Coordinates of C-alpha atoms and ligand atoms in Angstrom, one line a residue:
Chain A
X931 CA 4.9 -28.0 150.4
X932 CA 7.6 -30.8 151.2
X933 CA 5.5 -33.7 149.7
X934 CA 4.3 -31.9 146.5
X935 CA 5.8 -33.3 143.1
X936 CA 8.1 -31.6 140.7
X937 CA 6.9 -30.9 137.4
X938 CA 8.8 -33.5 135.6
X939 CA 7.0 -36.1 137.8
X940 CA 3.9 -35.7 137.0
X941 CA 1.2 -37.0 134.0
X942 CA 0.7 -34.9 131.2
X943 CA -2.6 -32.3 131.7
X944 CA -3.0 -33.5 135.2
X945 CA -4.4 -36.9 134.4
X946 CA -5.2 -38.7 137.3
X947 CA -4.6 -42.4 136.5
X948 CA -5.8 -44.0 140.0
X949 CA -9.4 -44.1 140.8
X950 CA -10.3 -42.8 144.4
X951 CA -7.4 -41.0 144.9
X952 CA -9.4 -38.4 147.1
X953 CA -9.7 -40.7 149.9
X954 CA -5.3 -39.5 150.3
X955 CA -6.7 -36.1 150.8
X956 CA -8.5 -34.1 154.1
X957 CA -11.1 -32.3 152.8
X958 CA -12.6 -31.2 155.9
X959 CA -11.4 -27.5 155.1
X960 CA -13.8 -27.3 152.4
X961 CA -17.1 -27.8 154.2
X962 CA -19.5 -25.0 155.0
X963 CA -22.4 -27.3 156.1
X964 CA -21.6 -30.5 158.6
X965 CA -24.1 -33.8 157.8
X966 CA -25.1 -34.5 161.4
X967 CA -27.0 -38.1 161.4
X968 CA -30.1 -38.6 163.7
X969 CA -29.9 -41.9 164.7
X970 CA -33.8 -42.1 165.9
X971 CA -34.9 -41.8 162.6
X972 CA -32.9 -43.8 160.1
X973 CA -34.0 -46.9 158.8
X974 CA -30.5 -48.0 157.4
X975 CA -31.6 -47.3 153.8
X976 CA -28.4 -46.7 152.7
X977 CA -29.3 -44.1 150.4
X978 CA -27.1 -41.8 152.0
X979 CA -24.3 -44.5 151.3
X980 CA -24.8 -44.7 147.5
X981 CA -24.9 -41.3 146.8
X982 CA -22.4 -39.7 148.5
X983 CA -19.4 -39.0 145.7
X984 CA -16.2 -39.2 148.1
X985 CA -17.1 -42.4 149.9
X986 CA -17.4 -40.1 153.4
X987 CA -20.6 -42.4 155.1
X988 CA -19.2 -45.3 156.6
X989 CA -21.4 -48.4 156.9
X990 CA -21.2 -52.0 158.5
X991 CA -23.4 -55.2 158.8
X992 CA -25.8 -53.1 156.4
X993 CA -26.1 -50.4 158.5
X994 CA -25.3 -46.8 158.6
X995 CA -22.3 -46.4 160.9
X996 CA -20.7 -42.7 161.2
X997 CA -19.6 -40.0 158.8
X998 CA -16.0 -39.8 157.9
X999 CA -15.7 -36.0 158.8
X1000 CA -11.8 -36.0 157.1
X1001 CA -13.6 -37.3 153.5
X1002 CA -16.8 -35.3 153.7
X1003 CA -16.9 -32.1 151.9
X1004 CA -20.0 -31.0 153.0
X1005 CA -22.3 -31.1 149.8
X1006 CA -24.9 -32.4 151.6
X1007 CA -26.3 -34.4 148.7
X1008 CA -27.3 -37.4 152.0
X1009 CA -29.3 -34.8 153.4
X1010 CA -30.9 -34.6 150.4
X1011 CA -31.3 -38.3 149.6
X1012 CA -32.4 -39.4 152.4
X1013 CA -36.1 -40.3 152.4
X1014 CA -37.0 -40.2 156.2
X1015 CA -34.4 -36.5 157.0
X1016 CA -32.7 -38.5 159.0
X1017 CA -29.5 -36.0 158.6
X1018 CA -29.9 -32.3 159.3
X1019 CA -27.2 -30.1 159.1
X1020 CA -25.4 -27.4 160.7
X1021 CA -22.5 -24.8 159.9
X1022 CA -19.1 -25.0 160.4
X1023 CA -17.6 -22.4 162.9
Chain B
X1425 CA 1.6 -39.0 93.3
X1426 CA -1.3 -38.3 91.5
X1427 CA -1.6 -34.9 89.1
X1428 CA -4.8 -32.8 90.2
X1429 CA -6.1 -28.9 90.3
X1430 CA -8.4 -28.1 93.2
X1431 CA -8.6 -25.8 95.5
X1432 CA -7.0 -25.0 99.0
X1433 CA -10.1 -26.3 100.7
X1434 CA -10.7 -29.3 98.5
X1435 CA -7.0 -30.1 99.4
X1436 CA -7.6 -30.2 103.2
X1437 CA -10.6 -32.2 102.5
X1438 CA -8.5 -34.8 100.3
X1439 CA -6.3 -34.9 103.2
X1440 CA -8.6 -35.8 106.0
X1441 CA -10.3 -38.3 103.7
X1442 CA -6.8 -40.0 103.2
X1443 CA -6.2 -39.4 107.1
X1444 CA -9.6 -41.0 108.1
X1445 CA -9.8 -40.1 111.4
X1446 CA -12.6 -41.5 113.4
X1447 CA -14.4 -38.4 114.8
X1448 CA -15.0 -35.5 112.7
X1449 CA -17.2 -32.5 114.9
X1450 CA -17.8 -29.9 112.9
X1451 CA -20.4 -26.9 113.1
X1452 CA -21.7 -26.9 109.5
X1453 CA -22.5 -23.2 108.1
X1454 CA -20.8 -19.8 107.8
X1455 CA -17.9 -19.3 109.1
X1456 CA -17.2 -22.8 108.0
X1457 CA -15.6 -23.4 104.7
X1458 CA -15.7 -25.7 102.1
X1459 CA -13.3 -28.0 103.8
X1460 CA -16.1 -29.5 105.2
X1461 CA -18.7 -29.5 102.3
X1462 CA -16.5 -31.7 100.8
X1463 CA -15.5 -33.6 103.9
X1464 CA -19.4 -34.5 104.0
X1465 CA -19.6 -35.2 100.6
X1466 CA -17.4 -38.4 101.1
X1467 CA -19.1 -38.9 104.1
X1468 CA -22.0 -39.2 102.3
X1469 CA -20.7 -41.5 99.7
X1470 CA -19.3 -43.4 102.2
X1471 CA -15.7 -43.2 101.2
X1472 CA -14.5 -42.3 104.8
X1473 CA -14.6 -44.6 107.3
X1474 CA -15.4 -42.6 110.5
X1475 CA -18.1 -40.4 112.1
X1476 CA -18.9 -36.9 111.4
X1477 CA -21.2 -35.0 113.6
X1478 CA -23.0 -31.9 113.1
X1479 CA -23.0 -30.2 116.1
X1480 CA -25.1 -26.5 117.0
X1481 CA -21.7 -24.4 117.6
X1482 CA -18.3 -24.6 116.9
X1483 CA -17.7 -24.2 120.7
X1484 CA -19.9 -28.0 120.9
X1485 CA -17.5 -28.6 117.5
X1486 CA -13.8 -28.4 119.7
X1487 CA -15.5 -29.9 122.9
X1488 CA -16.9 -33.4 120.9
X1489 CA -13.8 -33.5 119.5
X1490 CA -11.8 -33.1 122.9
X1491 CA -14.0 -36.0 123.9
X1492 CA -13.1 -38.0 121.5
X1493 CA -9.6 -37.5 121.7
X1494 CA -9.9 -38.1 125.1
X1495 CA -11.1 -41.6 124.0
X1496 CA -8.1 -42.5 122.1
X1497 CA -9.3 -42.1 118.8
X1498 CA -7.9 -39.3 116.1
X1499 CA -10.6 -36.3 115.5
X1500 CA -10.4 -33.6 113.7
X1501 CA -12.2 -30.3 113.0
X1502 CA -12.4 -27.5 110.5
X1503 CA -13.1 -23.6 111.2
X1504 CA -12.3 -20.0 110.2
X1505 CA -12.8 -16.4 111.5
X1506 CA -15.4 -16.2 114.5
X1507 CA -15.6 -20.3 114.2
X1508 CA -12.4 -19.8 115.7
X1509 CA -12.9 -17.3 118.2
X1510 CA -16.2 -19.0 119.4
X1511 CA -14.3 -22.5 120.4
X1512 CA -11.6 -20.4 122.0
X1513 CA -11.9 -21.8 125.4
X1514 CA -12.3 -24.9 124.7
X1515 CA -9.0 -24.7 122.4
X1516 CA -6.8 -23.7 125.5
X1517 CA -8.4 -26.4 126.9
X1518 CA -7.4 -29.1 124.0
X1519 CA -3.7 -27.8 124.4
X1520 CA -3.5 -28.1 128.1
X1521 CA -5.5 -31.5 127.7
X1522 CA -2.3 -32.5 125.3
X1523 CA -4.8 -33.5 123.1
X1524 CA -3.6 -34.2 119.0
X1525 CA -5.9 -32.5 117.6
X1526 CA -5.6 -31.6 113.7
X1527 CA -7.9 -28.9 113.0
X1528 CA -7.1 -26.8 109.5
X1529 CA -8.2 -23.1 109.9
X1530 CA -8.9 -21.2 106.4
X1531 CA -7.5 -17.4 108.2
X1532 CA -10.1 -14.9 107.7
X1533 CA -10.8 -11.7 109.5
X1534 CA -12.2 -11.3 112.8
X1535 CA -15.2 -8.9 113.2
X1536 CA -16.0 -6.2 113.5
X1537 CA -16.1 -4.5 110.7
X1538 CA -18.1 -7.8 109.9
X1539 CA -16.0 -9.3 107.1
X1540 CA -14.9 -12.4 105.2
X1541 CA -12.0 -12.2 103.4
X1542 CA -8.6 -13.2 104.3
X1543 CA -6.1 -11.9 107.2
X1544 CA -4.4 -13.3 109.7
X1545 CA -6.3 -11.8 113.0
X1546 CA -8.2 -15.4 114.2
X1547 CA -5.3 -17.4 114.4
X1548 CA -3.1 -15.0 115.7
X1549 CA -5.3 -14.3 118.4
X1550 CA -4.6 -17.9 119.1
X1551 CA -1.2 -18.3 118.9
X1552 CA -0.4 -18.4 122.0
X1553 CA -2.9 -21.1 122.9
X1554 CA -0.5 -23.8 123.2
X1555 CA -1.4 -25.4 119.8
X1556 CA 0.8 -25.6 117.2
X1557 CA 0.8 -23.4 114.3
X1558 CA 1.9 -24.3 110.5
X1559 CA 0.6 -21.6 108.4
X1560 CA 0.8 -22.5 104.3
X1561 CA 1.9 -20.7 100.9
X1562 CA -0.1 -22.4 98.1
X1563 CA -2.3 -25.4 97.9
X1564 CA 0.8 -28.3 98.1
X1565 CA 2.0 -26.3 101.3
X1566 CA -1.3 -26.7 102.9
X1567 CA -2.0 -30.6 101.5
X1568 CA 1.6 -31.0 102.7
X1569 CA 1.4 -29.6 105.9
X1570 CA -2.2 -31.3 107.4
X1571 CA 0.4 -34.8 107.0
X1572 CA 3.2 -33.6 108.9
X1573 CA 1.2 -31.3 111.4
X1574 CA -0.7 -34.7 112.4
X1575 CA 2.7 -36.8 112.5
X1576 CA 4.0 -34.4 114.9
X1577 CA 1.2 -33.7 117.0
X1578 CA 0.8 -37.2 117.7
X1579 CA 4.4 -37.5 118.7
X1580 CA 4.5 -34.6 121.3
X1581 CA 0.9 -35.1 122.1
X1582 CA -0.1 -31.1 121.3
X1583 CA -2.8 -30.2 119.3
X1584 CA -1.9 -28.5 115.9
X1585 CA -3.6 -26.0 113.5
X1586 CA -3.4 -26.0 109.9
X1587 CA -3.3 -22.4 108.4
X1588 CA -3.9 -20.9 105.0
X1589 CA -5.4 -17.8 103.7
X1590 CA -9.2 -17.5 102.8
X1591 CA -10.3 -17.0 99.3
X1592 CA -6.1 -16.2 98.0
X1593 CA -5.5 -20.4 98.4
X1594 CA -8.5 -21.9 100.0
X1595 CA -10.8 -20.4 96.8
X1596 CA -7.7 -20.9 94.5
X1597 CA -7.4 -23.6 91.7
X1598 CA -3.7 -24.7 91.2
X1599 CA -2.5 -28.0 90.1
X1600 CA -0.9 -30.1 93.2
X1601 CA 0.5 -33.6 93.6
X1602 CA -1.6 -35.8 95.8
X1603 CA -0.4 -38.8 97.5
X1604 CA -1.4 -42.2 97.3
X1605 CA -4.0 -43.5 100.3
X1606 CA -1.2 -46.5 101.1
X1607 CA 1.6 -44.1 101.0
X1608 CA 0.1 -41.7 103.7
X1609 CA -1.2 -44.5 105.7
X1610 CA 2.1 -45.9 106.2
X1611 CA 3.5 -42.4 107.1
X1612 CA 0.9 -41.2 109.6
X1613 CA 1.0 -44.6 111.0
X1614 CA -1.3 -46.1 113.2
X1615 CA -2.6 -43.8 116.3
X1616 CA -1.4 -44.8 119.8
X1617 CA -2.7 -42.6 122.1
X1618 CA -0.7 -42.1 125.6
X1619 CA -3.9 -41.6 127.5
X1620 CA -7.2 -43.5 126.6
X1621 CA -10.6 -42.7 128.8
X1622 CA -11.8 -46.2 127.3
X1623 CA -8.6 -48.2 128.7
X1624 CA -9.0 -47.8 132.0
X1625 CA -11.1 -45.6 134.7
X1626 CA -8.7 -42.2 134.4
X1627 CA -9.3 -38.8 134.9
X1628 CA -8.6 -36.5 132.6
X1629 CA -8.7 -32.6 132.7
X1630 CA -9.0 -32.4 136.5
X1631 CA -9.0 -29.2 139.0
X1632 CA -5.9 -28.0 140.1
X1633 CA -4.9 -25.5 142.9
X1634 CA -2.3 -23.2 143.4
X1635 CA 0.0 -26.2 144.3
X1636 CA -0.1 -28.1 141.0
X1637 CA -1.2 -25.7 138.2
X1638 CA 2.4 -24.2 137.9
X1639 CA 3.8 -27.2 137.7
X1640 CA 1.4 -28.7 135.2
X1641 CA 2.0 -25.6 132.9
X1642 CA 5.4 -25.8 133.3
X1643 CA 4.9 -29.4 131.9
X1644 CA 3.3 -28.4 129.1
X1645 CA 5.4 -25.6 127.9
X1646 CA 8.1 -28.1 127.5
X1647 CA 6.2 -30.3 124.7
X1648 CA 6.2 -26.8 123.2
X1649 CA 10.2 -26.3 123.0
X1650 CA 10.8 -30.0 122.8
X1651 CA 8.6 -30.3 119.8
X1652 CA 11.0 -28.2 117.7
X1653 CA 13.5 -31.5 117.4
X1654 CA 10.6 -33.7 116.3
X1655 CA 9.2 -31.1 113.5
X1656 CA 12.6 -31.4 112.2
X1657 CA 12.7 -35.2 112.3
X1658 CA 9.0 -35.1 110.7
X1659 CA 10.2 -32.7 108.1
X1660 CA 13.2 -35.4 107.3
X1661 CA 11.0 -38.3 107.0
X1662 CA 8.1 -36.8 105.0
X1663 CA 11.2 -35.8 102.3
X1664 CA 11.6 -39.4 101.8
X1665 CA 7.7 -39.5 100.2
X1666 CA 7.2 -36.0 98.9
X1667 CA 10.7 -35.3 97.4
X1668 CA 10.1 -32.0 99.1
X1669 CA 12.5 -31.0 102.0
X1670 CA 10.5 -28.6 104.3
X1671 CA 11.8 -26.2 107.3
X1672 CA 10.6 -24.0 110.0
X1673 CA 11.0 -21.3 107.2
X1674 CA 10.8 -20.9 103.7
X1675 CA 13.7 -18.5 102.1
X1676 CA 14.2 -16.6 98.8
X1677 CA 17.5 -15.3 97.6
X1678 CA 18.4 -14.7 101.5
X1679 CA 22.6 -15.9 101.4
X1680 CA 23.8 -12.5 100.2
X1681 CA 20.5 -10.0 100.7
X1682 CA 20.9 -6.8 102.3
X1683 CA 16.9 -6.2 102.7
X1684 CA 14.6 -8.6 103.5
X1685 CA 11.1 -9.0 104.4
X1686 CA 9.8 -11.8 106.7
X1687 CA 5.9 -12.5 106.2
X1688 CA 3.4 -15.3 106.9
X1689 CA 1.3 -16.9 104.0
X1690 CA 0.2 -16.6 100.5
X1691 CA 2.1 -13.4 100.6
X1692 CA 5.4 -15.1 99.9
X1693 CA 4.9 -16.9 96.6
X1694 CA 3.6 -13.1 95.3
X1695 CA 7.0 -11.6 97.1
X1696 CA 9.1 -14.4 95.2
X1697 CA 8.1 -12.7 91.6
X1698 CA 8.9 -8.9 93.3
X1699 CA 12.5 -9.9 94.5
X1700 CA 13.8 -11.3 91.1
X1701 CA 12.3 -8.1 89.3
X1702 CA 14.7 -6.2 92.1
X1703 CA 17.5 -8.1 91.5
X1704 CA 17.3 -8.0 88.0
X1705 CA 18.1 -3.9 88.9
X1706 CA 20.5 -5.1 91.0
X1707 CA 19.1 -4.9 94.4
X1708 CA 19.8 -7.1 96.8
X1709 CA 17.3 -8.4 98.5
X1710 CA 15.3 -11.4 99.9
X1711 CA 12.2 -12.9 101.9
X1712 CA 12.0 -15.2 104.7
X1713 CA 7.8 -17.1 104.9
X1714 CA 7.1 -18.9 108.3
X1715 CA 5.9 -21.8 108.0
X1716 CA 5.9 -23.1 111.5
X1717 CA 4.9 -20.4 113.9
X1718 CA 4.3 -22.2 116.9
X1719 CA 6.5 -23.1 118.2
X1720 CA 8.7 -20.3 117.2
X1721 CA 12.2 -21.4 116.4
X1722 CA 13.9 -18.5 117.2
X1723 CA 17.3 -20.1 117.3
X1724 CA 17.0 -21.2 113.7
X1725 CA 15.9 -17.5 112.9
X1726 CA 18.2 -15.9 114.4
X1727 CA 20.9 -17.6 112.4
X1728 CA 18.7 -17.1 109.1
X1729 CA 18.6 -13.2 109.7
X1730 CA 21.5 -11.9 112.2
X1731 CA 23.5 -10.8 108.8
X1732 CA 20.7 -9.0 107.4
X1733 CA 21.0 -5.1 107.2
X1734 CA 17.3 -4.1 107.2
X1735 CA 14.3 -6.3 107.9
X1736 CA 10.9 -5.4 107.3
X1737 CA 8.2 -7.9 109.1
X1738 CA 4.8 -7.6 106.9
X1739 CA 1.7 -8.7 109.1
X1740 CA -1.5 -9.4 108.0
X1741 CA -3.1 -8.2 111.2
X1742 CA -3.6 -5.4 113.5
X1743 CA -2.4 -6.5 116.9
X1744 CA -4.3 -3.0 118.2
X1745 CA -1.7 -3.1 120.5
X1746 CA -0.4 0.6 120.4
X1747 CA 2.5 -1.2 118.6
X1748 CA 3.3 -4.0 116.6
X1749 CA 2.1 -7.6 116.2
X1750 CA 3.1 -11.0 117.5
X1751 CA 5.4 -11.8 114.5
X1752 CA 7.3 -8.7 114.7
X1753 CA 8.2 -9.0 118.0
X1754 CA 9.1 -12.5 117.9
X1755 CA 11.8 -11.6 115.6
X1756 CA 12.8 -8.1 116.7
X1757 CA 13.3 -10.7 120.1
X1758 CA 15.0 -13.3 118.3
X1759 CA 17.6 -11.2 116.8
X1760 CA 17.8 -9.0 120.2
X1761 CA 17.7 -6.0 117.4
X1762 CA 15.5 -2.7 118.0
X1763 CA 15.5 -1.0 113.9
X1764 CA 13.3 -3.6 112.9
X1765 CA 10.3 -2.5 111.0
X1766 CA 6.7 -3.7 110.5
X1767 CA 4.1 -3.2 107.7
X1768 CA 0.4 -4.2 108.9
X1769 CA -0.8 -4.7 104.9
X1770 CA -3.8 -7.0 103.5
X1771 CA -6.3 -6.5 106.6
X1772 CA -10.1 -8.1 105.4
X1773 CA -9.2 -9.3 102.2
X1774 CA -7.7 -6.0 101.1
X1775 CA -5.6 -7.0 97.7
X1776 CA -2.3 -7.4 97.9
X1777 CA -0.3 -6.1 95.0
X1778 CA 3.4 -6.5 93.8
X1779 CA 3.6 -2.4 94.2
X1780 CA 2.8 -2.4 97.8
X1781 CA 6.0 -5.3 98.5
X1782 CA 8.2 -3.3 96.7
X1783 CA 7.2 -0.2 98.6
X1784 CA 8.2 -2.0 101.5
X1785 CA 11.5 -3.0 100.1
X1786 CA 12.2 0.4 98.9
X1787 CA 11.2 2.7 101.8
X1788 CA 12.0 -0.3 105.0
X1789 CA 15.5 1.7 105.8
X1790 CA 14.0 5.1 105.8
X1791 CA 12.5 7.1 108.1
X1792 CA 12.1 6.8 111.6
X1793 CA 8.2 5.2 112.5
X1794 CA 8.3 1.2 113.7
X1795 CA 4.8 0.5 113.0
X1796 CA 3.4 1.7 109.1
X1797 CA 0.7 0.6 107.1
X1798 CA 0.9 -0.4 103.5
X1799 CA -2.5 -0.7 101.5
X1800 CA -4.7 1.9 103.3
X1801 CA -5.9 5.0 101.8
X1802 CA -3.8 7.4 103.6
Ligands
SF4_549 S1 -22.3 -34.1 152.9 FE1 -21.6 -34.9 150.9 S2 -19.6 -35.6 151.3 FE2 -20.5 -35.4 153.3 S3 -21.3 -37.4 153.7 FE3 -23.0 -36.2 152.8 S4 -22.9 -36.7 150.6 FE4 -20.9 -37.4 151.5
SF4_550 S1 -30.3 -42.2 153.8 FE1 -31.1 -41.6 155.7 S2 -32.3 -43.3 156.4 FE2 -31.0 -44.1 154.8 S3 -29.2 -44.8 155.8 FE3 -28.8 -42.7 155.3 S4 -29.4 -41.6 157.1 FE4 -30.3 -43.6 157.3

């Protein structure tokens, strides 16, 4: 717990006064479920891109690239967006 | 200062009105109080400047007003009895937010028995909430104390309530002074909030894990013991308009008493008329009121009472905690003394007469039992 600031340092109630401040943090740890992407099927919608909340789909050129498996949490709201299921999903060991 | 005679509740009212705080969230029937009847009255007439929102609980009531307090903006609400206990989460949440919230409370019994009438048992059960507390005598006291409860919520960013006691003051008709609109706008001052959700893109009220919530606490507690230099400095500078030099307590006769009975409220002006009837026989004796509860200056206590021989505390609750009540042990702590006694007296409205103080005063050194009653049919 080197890195952790002492109480003095820190905003009252916790306030977080950054915006995107969860892309600092690994979050792999909390999935259950892994977003796999099937590449056959995916028409580069983007969807997927839009609606994730921690910025975990990577895209380029207008296309869907990869996940970020260290920002995805696993809430599988892309597999849910997605309008052609081009993402299925499996569970973590 | 303007003369007047109104109530307890129609003072609070005033006081908001002169305050004019943007939001107002209140839930608008029983347990609510006439505090804001009236408030709505000069909504109606237009004679306030901000919002006031009806909303379907008093638990909606504390969370609208969280928002808005969130967005920078001063908000208010009023409540009393199971108003109180219904918002209770989100009143934790207000403190720990380090929102300044001024909400008066009109103390009246928690259920069950289902009752009305005036004790002290909802905002106990929320003093240790992280808000503070200023509890109120008569109708000045309370008029008095919404002014400098806001100043100094605002300054340590804490949430504060406003106390008196249902029916005894906020029913009550007695004359008070009332302030003039320019004067109390130039005390309160403008609002600058430390955090402002409409600024800029913050997040406020986050999730925190075993790693930070310690630490966040920890950070809050301290507003709670630094705020006890700032109520002093408040207390100061609202002298300088009121003529009226307030303290963390209010004493009676206390220099050279022998017995002496702390107490919270309306109690204390009733007490007053009982001690100079004892001294007039001789009797040494005194009363100590609280007027700021939380947070509890125990330092300024202790030197108040560490002479006195016998202290009675008189509590207008049941703590139902197989033995006594926050008050009491706040200052059997303070003063690090274990012969200390406690009265429960008044619970749901019960009537509290001059024979049942001096019972207190004359049987407090006897007998051997911490906790008694005083007032029940024995
Ligand atoms: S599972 Fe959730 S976090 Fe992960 S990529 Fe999909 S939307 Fe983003
Ligand atoms: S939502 Fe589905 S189809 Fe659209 S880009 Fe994402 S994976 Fe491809």
């Amino acid at each position: 717990m080197q890195n952790l600031k002492k109480w003095k340092e820190l905003e009252d109630a916790g306030n977080i006064l950054d915006k995107g401040n969860n892309e600092e943090n690994d979050v792999s740890g909390w999935r259950s479920f892994r977003p796999i992407h099937i590449r056959e099927k995916c028409i580069d919608c983007m969807i997927c891109w839009s609606v994730c909340p921690d910025n975990a789909v990577i895209s380029g050129d207008g296309k869907f690239i990869k996940f970020d498996y260290t920002k995805c949490k696993g809430c599988l709201i892309c597999l849910n967006e997605c309008p052609v299921n081009a993402i299925r999903s499996e569970k973590e060991k | 200062m303007i003369k007047r005679v109104i109530t307890g509740n129609e003072a609070v009212a005033y006081a908001m009105k002169q305050i004019d705080p943007e939001v107002v969230a209140a839930y608008p029937i029983t347990p609510q109080t006439q505090i804001i009847e009236k408030y709505a009255e000069y909504y109606a007439k237009g004679e306030v400047s901000g919002e006031l929102i009806d909303v379907e609980s008093e638990h909606s009531a504390m969370s609208a007003v969280v928002g808005a307090a969130g967005a920078g903006v001063r908000a208010m609400t009023a409540t009393s009895s199971q108003g109180l206990a219904l918002m209770l989460e989100i009143v934790y949440i207000a403190a720990a937010m380090r929102l300044p919230i001024l909400m008066p409370v009109v103390n009246r019994a928690l259920s069950g028995p289902i009752n009305i009438h005036c004790d002290h048992s909802d905002t106990m059960m929320a003093a240790n909430s992280g808000w503070l507390q200023f509890y109120s005598e008569n109708n000045q006291d309370v008029y008095d104390n919404c002014f400098i409860a806001l100043k100094v919520a605002e300054r340590v960013n804490l949430p504060v309530m406003v106390c008196q006691d249902g029916f005894i003051t906020s029913h009550s008709i007695e004359d008070i002074s009332l302030y003039k609109d320019n004067v109390i706008k130039k005390f309160i001052g403008e609002y600058k909030p430390k955090y402002n959700l409409l600024k800029k893109e913050i997040t406020m009220g986050p999730f925190d894990m075993f790693d930070y919530y310690f630490e966040h606490k920890r950070k809050q507690a301290q507003a709670m013991f630094d705020s006890v230099k700032v109520i002093e400095s408040t207390f100061k500078e609202f002298s300088l308009i009121s003529g009226r030099r307030y303290d963390f307590f209010e004493e009676y006769k206390l220099k050279d008493a022998e017995k002496v009975i702390v107490m919270i409220g309306s109690t204390y002006g009733s007490a007053r008329d009982v001690v100079d009837s004892l001294r007039n026989n001789g009797e040494l004796v005194g009363i100590l009121g609280i007027r700021v509860f939380r947070p509890f200056n125990f330092k300024l206590l202790k030197k108040k009472l560490e002479k006195i021989r016998n202290i009675a505390v008189m509590e207008r609750y049941d703590p139902l905690s197989g033995f006594g009540g926050i008050l009491f042990n706040e200052i059997r702590s303070s003063l690090s003394r274990n012969d200390i006694v406690e009265y429960i007296y008044g619970l749901g409205g019960r009537d509290v007469d001059d024979s049942q103080i001096l019972k207190v005063f004359k049987e407090m050194n006897n007998g051997k039992e911490l906790i008694r009653y005083v007032g029940v049919r024995e």
